XYZ file of C-alpha atoms in Angstrom:
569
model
C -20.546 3.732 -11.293
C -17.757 1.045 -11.018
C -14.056 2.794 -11.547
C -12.647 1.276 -14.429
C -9.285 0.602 -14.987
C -7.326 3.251 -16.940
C -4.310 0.994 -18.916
C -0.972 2.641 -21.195
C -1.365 0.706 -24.681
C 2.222 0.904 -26.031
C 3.289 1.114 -30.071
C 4.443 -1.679 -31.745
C 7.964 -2.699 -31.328
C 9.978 -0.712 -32.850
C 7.619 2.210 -33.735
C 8.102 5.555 -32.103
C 5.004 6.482 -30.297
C 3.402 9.309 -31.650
C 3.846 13.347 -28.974
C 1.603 13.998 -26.534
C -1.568 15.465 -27.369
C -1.003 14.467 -31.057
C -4.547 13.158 -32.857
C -4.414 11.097 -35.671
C -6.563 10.874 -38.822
C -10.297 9.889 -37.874
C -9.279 10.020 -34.162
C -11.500 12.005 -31.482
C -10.343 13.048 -28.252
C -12.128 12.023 -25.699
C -12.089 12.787 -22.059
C -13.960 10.964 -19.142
C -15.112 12.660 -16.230
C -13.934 11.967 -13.044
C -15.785 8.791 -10.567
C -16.516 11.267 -7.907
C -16.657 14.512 -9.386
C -18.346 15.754 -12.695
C -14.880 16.836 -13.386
C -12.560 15.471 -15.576
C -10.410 12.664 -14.096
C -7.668 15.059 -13.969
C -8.778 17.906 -12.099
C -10.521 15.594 -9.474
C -7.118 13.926 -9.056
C -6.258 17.366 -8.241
C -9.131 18.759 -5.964
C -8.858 15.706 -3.735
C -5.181 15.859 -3.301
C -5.415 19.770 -2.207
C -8.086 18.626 -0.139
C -6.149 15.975 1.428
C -2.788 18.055 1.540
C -4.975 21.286 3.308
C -6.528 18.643 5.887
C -3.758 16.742 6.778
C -1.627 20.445 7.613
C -4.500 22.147 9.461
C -4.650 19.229 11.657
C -1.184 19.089 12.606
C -0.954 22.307 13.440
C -4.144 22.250 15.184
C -2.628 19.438 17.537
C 0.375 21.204 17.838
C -1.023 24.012 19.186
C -3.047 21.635 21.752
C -0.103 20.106 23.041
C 1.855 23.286 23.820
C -1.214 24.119 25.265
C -2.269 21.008 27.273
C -5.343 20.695 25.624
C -6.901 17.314 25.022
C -6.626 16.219 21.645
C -10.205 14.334 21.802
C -12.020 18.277 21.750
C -12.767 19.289 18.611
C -14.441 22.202 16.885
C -16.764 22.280 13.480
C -13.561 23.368 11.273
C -11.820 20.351 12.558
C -14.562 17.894 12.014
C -15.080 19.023 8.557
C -10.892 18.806 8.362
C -10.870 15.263 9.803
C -14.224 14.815 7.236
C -12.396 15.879 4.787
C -8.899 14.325 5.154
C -10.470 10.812 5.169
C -12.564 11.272 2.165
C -9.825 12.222 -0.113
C -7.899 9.261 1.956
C -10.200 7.028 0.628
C -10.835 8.506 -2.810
C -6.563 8.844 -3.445
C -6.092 5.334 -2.379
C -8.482 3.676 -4.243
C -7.888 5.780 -7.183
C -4.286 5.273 -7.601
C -2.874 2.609 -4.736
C 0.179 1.284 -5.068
C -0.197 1.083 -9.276
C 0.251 4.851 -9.499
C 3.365 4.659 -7.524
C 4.836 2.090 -10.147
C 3.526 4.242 -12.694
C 5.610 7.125 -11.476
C 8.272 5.209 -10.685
C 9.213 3.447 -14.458
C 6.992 6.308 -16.581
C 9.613 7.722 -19.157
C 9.213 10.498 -21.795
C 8.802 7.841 -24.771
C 5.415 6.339 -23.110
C 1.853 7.110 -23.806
C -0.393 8.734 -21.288
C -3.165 6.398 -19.564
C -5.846 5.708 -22.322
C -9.505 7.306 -20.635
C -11.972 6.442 -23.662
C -14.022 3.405 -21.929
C -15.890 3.647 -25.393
C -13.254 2.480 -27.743
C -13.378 0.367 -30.339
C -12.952 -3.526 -29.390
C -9.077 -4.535 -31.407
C -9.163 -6.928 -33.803
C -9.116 -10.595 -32.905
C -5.222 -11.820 -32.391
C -3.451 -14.586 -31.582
C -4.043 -15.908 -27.665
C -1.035 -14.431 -25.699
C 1.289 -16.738 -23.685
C 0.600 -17.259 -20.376
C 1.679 -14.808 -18.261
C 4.510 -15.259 -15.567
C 3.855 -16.076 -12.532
C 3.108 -12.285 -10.350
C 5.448 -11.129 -8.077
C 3.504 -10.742 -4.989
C 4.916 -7.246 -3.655
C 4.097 -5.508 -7.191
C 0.543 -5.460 -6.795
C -1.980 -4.617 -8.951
C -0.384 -5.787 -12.397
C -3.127 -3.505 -14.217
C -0.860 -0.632 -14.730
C 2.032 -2.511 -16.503
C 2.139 -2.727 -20.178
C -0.204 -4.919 -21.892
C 2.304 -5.657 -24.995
C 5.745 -6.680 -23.926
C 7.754 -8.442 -26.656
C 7.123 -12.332 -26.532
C 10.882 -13.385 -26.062
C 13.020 -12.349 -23.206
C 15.480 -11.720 -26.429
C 13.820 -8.958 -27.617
C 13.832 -7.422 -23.657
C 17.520 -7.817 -23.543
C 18.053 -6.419 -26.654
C 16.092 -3.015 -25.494
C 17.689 -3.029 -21.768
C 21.315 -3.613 -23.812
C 20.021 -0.865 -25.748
C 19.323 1.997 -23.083
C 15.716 1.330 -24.216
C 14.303 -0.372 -20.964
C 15.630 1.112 -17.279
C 17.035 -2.512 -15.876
C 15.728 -0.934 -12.698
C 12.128 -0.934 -14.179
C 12.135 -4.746 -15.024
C 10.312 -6.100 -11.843
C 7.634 -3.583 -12.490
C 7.230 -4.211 -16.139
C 7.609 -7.973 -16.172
C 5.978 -8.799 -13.075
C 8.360 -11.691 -12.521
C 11.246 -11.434 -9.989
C 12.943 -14.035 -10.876
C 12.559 -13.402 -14.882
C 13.628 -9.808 -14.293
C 16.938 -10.936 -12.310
C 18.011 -13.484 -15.644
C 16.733 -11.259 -18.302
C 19.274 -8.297 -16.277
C 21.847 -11.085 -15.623
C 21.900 -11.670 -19.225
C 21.885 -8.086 -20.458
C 24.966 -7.659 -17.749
C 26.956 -10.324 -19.495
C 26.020 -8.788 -23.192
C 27.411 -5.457 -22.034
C 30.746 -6.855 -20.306
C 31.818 -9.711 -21.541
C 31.937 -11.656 -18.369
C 29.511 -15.141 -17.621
C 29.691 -15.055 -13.989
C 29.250 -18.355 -14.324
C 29.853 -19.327 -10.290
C 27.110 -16.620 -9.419
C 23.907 -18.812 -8.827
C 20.538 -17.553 -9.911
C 17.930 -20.159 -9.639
C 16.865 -21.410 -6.172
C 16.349 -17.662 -4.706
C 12.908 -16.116 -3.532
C 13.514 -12.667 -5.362
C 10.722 -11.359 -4.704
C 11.465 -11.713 -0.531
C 13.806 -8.369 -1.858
C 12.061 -6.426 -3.816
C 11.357 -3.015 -1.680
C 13.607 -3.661 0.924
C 16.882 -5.377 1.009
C 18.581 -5.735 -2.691
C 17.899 -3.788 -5.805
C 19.068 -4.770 -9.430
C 19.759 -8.373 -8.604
C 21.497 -10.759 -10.499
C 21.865 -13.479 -9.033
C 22.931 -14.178 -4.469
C 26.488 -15.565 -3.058
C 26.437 -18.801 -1.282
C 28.311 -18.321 1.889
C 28.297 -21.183 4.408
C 26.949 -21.193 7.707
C 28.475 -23.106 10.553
C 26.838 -24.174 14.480
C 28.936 -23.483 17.554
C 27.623 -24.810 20.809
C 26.172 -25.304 22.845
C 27.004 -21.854 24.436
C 25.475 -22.417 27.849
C 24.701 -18.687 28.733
C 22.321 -17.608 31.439
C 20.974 -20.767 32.294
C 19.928 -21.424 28.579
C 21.897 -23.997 25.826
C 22.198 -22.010 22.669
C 23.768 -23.341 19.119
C 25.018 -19.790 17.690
C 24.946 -19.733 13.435
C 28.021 -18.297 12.036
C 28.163 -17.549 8.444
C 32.087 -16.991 7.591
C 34.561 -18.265 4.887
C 37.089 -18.129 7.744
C 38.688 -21.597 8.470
C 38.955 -22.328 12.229
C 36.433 -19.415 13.579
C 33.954 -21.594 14.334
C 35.686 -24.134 15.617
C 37.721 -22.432 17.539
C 34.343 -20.622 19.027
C 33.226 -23.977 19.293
C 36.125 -24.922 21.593
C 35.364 -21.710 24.232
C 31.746 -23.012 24.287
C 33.190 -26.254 25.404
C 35.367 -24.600 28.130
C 32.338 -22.251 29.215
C 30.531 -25.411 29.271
C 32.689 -27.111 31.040
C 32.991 -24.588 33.945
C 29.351 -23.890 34.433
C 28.082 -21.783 31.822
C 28.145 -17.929 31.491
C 26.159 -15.187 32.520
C 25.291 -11.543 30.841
C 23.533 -8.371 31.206
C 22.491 -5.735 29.224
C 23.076 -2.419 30.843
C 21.615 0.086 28.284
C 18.895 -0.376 25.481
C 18.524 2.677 23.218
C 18.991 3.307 19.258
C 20.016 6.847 18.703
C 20.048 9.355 15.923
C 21.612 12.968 15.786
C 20.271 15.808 13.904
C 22.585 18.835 13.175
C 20.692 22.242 12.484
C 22.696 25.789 12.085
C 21.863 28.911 13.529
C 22.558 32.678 12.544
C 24.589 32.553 15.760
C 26.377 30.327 18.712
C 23.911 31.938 21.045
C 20.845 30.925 19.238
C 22.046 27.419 19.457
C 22.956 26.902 22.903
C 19.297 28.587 23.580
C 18.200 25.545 22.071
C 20.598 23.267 23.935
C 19.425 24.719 26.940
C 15.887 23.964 26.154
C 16.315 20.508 24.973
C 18.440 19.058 27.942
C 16.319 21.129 30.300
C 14.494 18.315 32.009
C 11.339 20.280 32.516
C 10.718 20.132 28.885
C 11.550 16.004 28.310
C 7.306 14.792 28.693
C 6.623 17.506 26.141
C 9.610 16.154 24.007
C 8.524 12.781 24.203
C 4.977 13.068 23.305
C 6.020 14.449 19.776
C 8.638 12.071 19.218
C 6.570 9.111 20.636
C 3.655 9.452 18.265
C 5.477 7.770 15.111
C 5.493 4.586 16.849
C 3.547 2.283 19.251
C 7.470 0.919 20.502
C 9.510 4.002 20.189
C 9.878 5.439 23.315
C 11.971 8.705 23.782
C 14.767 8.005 26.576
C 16.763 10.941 26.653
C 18.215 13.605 24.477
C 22.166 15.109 24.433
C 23.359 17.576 22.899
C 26.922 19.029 21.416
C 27.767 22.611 19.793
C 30.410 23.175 17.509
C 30.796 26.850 16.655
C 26.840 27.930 14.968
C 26.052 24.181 14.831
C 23.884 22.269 17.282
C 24.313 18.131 17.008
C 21.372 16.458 18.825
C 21.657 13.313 20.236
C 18.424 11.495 20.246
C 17.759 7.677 22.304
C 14.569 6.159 22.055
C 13.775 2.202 22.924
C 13.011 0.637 19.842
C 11.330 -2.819 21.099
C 12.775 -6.124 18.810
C 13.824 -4.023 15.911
C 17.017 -2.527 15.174
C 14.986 0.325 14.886
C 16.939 3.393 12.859
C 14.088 3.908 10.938
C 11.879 4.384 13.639
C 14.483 6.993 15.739
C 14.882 9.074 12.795
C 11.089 9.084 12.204
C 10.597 10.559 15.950
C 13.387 12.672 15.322
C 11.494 14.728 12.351
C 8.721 14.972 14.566
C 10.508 16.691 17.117
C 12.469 18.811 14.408
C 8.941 20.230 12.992
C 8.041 21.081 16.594
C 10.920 22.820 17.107
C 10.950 24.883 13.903
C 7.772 26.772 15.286
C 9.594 28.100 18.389
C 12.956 28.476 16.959
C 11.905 29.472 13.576
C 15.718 31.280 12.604
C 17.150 26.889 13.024
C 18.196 25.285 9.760
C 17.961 21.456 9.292
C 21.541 20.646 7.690
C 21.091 16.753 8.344
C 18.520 14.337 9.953
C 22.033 12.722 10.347
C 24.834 14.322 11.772
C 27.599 11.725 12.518
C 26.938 12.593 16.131
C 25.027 8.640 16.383
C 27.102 7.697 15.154
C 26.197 5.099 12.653
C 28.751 2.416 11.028
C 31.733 4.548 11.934
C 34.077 3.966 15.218
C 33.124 6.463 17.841
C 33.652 7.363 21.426
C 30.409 8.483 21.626
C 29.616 5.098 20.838
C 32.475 3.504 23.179
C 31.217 6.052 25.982
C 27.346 6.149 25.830
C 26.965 3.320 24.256
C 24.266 2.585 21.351
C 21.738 0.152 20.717
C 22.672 -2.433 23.280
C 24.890 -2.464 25.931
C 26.112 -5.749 27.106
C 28.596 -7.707 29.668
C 29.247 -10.967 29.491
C 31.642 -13.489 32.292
C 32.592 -16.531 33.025
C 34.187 -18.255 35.433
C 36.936 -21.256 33.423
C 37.929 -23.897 35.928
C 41.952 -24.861 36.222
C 41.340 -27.859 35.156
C 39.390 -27.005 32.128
C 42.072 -24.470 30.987
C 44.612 -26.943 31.147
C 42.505 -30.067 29.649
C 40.607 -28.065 26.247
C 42.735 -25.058 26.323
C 45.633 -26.195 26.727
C 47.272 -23.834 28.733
C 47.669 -22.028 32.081
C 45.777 -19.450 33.767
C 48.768 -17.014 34.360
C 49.931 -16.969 30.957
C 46.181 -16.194 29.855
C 46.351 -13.162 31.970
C 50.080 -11.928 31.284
C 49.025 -12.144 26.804
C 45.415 -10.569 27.468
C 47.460 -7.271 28.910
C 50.338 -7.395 26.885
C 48.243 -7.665 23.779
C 44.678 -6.925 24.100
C 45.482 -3.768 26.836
C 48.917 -2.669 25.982
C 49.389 -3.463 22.564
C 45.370 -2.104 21.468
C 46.497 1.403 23.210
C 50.232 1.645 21.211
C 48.100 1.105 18.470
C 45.510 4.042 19.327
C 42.585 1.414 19.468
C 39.058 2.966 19.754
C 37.171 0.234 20.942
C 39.358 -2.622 19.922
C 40.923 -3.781 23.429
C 40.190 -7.501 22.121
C 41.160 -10.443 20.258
C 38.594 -10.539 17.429
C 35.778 -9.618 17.815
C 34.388 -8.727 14.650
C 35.147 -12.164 13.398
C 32.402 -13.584 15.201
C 30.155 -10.421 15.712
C 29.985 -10.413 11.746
C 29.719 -13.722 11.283
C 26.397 -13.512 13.711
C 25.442 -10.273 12.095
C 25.678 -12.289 8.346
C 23.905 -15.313 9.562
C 21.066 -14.022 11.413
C 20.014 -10.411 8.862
C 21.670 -7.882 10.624
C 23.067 -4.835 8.798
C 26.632 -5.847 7.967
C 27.828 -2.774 8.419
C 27.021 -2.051 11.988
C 30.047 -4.408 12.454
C 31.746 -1.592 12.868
C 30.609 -0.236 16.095
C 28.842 -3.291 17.631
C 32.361 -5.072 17.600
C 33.428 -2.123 19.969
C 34.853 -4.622 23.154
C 37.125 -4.955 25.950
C 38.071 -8.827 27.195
C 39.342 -8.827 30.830
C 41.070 -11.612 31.739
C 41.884 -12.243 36.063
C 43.160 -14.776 37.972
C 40.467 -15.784 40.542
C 40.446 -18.136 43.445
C 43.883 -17.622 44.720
C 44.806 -18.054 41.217
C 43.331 -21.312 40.131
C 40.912 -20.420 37.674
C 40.671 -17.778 35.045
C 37.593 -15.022 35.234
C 37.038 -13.662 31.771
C 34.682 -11.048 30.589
C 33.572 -8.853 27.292
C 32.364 -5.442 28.044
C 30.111 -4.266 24.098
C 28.465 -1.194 25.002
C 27.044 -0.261 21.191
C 25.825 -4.119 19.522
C 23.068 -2.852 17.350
C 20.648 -5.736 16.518
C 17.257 -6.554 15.672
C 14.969 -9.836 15.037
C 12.535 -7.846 13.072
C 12.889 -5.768 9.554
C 15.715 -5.898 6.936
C 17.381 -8.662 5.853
C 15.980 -10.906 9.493
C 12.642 -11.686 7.324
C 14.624 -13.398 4.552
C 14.393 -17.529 4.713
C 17.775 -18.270 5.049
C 17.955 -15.427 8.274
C 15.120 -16.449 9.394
C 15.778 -19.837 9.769
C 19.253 -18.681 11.599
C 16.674 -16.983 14.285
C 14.321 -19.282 14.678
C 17.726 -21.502 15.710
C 18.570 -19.216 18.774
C 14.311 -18.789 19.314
C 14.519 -15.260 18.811
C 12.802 -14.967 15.145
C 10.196 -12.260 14.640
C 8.853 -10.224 17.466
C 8.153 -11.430 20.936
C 4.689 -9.984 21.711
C 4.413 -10.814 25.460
C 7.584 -8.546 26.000
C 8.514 -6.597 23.266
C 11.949 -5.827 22.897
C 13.342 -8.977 24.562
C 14.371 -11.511 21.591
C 16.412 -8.162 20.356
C 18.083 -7.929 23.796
C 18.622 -11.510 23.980
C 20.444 -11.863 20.642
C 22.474 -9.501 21.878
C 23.556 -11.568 24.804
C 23.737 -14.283 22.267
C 26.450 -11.800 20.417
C 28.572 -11.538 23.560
C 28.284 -14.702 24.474
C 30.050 -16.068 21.171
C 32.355 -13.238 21.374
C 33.573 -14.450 24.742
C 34.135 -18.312 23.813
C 35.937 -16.845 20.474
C 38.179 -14.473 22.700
C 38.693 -17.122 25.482
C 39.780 -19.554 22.829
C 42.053 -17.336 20.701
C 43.863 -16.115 23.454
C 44.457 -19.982 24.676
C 45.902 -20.668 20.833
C 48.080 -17.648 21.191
C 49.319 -18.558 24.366
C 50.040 -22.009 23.697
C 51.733 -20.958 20.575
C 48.866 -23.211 18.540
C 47.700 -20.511 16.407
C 49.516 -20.915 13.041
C 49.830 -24.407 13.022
C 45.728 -24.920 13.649
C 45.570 -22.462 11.154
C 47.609 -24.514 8.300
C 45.174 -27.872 9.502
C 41.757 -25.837 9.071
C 42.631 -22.993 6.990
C 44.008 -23.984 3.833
C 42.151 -25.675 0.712
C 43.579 -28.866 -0.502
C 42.371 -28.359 -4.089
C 45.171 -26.966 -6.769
C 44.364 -23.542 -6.560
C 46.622 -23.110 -9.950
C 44.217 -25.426 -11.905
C 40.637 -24.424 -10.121
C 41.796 -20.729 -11.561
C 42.289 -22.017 -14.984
């Protein structure tokens, strides 16, 4: 017997829905057994879930025990089969019972709604008017069965009720099935409730559904931010256009001027020195003893293969690397680094991380889990763990500028390069306490990369950690500069890198998506691509300062020549 398709029938507008488990006049209650079980559909929902939950638990802790034991996983006993029987059956029965409609359905349910209709038997409703066509499907809501089948006809009528507290603008998406629609119809409820148009904020010409699940929630509408091309940055042998996306006035030209002098002098060359995301854990134990015990047995390197076969087994690229730990008083702060192959990969560090934390709890059963997160990473927060160990990757970049080049497109001189990059970028970071910050600027262009290319904003923080060296080479002809970035944390996979726009920014630099042949290298190389820019941006900042151009290129490129009074008016 076919499953059929179990749909909420909601009152007319404006009619309060009568309580749950009310029956009205002439009504019979009905209830249809289950597709699987001559249960009710209820209490097979239930069995199989139990079934699936007991399963999936005795096999974990089956294979548990068979790894502390070195026992292959492959031998299996009768309870196991019928576990591994068992598991997949209610796998299959749970997924193609409720799939990624009963998740919705959980998701926007609220008290006021009806429960799912299970009479296949009812009477056919009298013949109406044909309904409007419906909007065109969102393609990450999936099966549109489970929405409501009677929405009100004008998107008036759906502001009015969102205005009204009566429909969650969170719940639009799954209710409308129409990103786009959702976004205005929220837009307009937005502007009902505050009294501002936004009228510069652009809606149409936006793929909202390219969000939904995973980068934005509630939209409204996107900000238009401009993207710029420096280059070519000739770096490692390769000639590489870098997309900037800034409202900054001379950042990417000036960037675009140290790509010229790099250029100019033979191109520069990088290397990544360290590859590994990292997440920290803090757990508490009844005593400081307890967690150094731990400690012990975590940094003890006769226990790392055991380690990394629990944490490796949540991903096919997440490889443990190494694991360091820190106690402050009761509280033990584990360092985790794991490759992570082309993506950023936080997601997939913390997943290993709770694999190893479940492990643990069977040996050390007295440790509490305060935090998968302990600010030990640390993430999107200046750190000299960062600065010191380094996180995600660590990269130098250098370059040799010719004499003749420094005095031609720089305009300036090699010794007074040197003399400003100490007095500022050495002595003047450390009088200010810098952490990190023994450079120019950095995060201008690290950002603007970040922006440009869908990389977590954010991570702006630590990636721009740098130190520029500047030396006088050659018996002082020509300049050697270099950026030393031990934590840029990037990724050409996941997030915001799948959007067009970011995509497009990728494909650019030939880094978009993952690079199957060798995983992990198109993230490694857009890190390069990171320094790289950062280097041409410090080289020609420093020049501007030098040669006292700074403020005046600034008034040329950096001021609008509309009337700001009457644009505001």
């Amino acid at each position: 017997m076919a499953m059929e398709v179990r749909r909420r029938v909601l009152p007319p507008h404006g009619a309060r829905p009568p309580r749950r488990g009310a029956v009205g006049e002439g009504e019979k209650v009905r209830v249809q057994a289950g597709d699987a079980l001559p249960l009710p559909i209820r209490h097979t929902n239930l069995i199989f879930s139990l079934l699936f939950a007991a399963s999936l638990v005795y096999l974990m802790r089956r294979w548990r025990e068979k790894i502390r034991s070195s026992t292959p996983l492959h031998v299996v006993g009768l309870t196991e089969i019928l576990a591994i029987c068992g598991l997949v059956a209610s796998l299959i029965y749970l997924l193609s019972f409720f799939g990624i409609v009963f998740v919705q359905s959980v998701v926007s349910n609220s008290d006021d709604e009806e429960d799912f209709l299970i009479d296949s038997r009812a009477p056919a409703p009298r013949a109406q008017a044909p309904p409007p066509p419906a909007p065109t499907p969102c393609a990450l809501l999936g099966n549109l069965a489970a929405a409501p089948e009677k929405m009100p006809e004008k998107d008036e009528e759906i502001v009015a009720e969102v205005v009204a507290g009566k429909i969650p603008s969170y719940a639009l998406e799954t209710r409308l099935g129409d990103c786009r629609r959702a976004a205005g119809i929220r837009r307009e409820s937005l502007r009902r409730i505050t009294g501002r148009d936004m009228e510069g904020l652009p809606l149409d010409g936006f793929d909202y559904a390219s969000i939904l699940g995973q980068c934005c929630e509630l939209p409204v509408g996107y900000v238009q931010l401009p993207v710029g091309v420096a280059g070519p940055l000739l770096l490692d042998g390769h000639r590489v256009y870098v997309p900037m996306a800034t409202t900054e006035g001379c950042l990417v030209a000036s960037t675009n001027r140290g790509c010229k002098a790099i250029a100019e002098s033979g191109g520069a060359s990088s290397v990544v020195l360290r590859d590994g995301m990292t997440r920290a854990p803090v757990v508490r134990f009844p005593s400081a003893r307890r967690a150094a015990e731990l400690k012990a047995f975590l940094e003890d390197p006769a226990n790392f293969d055991t380690l990394a076969v629990v944490f490796n087994r949540s991903s096919r690229f997440g490889r443990l690397q190494g694991v360091k730990c820190a106690i402050a008083g009761r509280n033990l702060y584990m360092r985790f680094t794991c490759s992570t192959g082309d993506a950023m990969g936080m997601n997939m560090v913390s997943k290993g991380v709770q694999n190893v934390l479940d492990y643990l709890q069977d040996d050390f059963p007295d440790m509490d889990v305060i935090s998968i997160s302990g600010n030990f990473c640390s993430d999107k927060k200046s750190a000299a763990v960062n600065w010191i160990e380094g996180r995600g990757k660590s990269v130098v970049c250098e370059a040799i500028i010719k004499e003749e080049v420094v005095k031609k497109v720089l305009k300036t001189n090699v010794q007074a390069l040197v003399e400003l990059n100490v007095v500022k970028n050495l002595a003047g970071s450390a009088v200010a306490g810098a952490l990190g910050g023994f450079n120019a600027h950095a995060s201008n262009i690290v950002t603007a990369i970040f922006i440009a290319t869908g990389q977590d904003p954010a991570q702006n923080v630590e990636s721009s950690q740098c130190i520029t060296m500047l030396e006088a080479v050659n018996d002082g002809k020509d300049l050697h500069i270099s950026v030393t970035m031990p934590s840029i944390e990037v990724g050409t996979v996941g997030g915001g890198t799948q959007l067009a726009s970011q995509a497009a920014c990728l494909d650019l630099l030939g880094v978009k998506g993952a690079n199957r042949e060798s995983p992990g290298s198109n993230a490694r190389f857009l890190a390069t691509v990171v320094a790289g820019a950062v280097l041409a941006a410090e080289l020609s900042l420093i020049s501007a300062q030098a040669a006292g151009h700074l403020v005046q290129s600034h008034m040329k490129y950096n001021r609008s020549s509309k009337d700001v009074s009457k644009a505001a008016s």
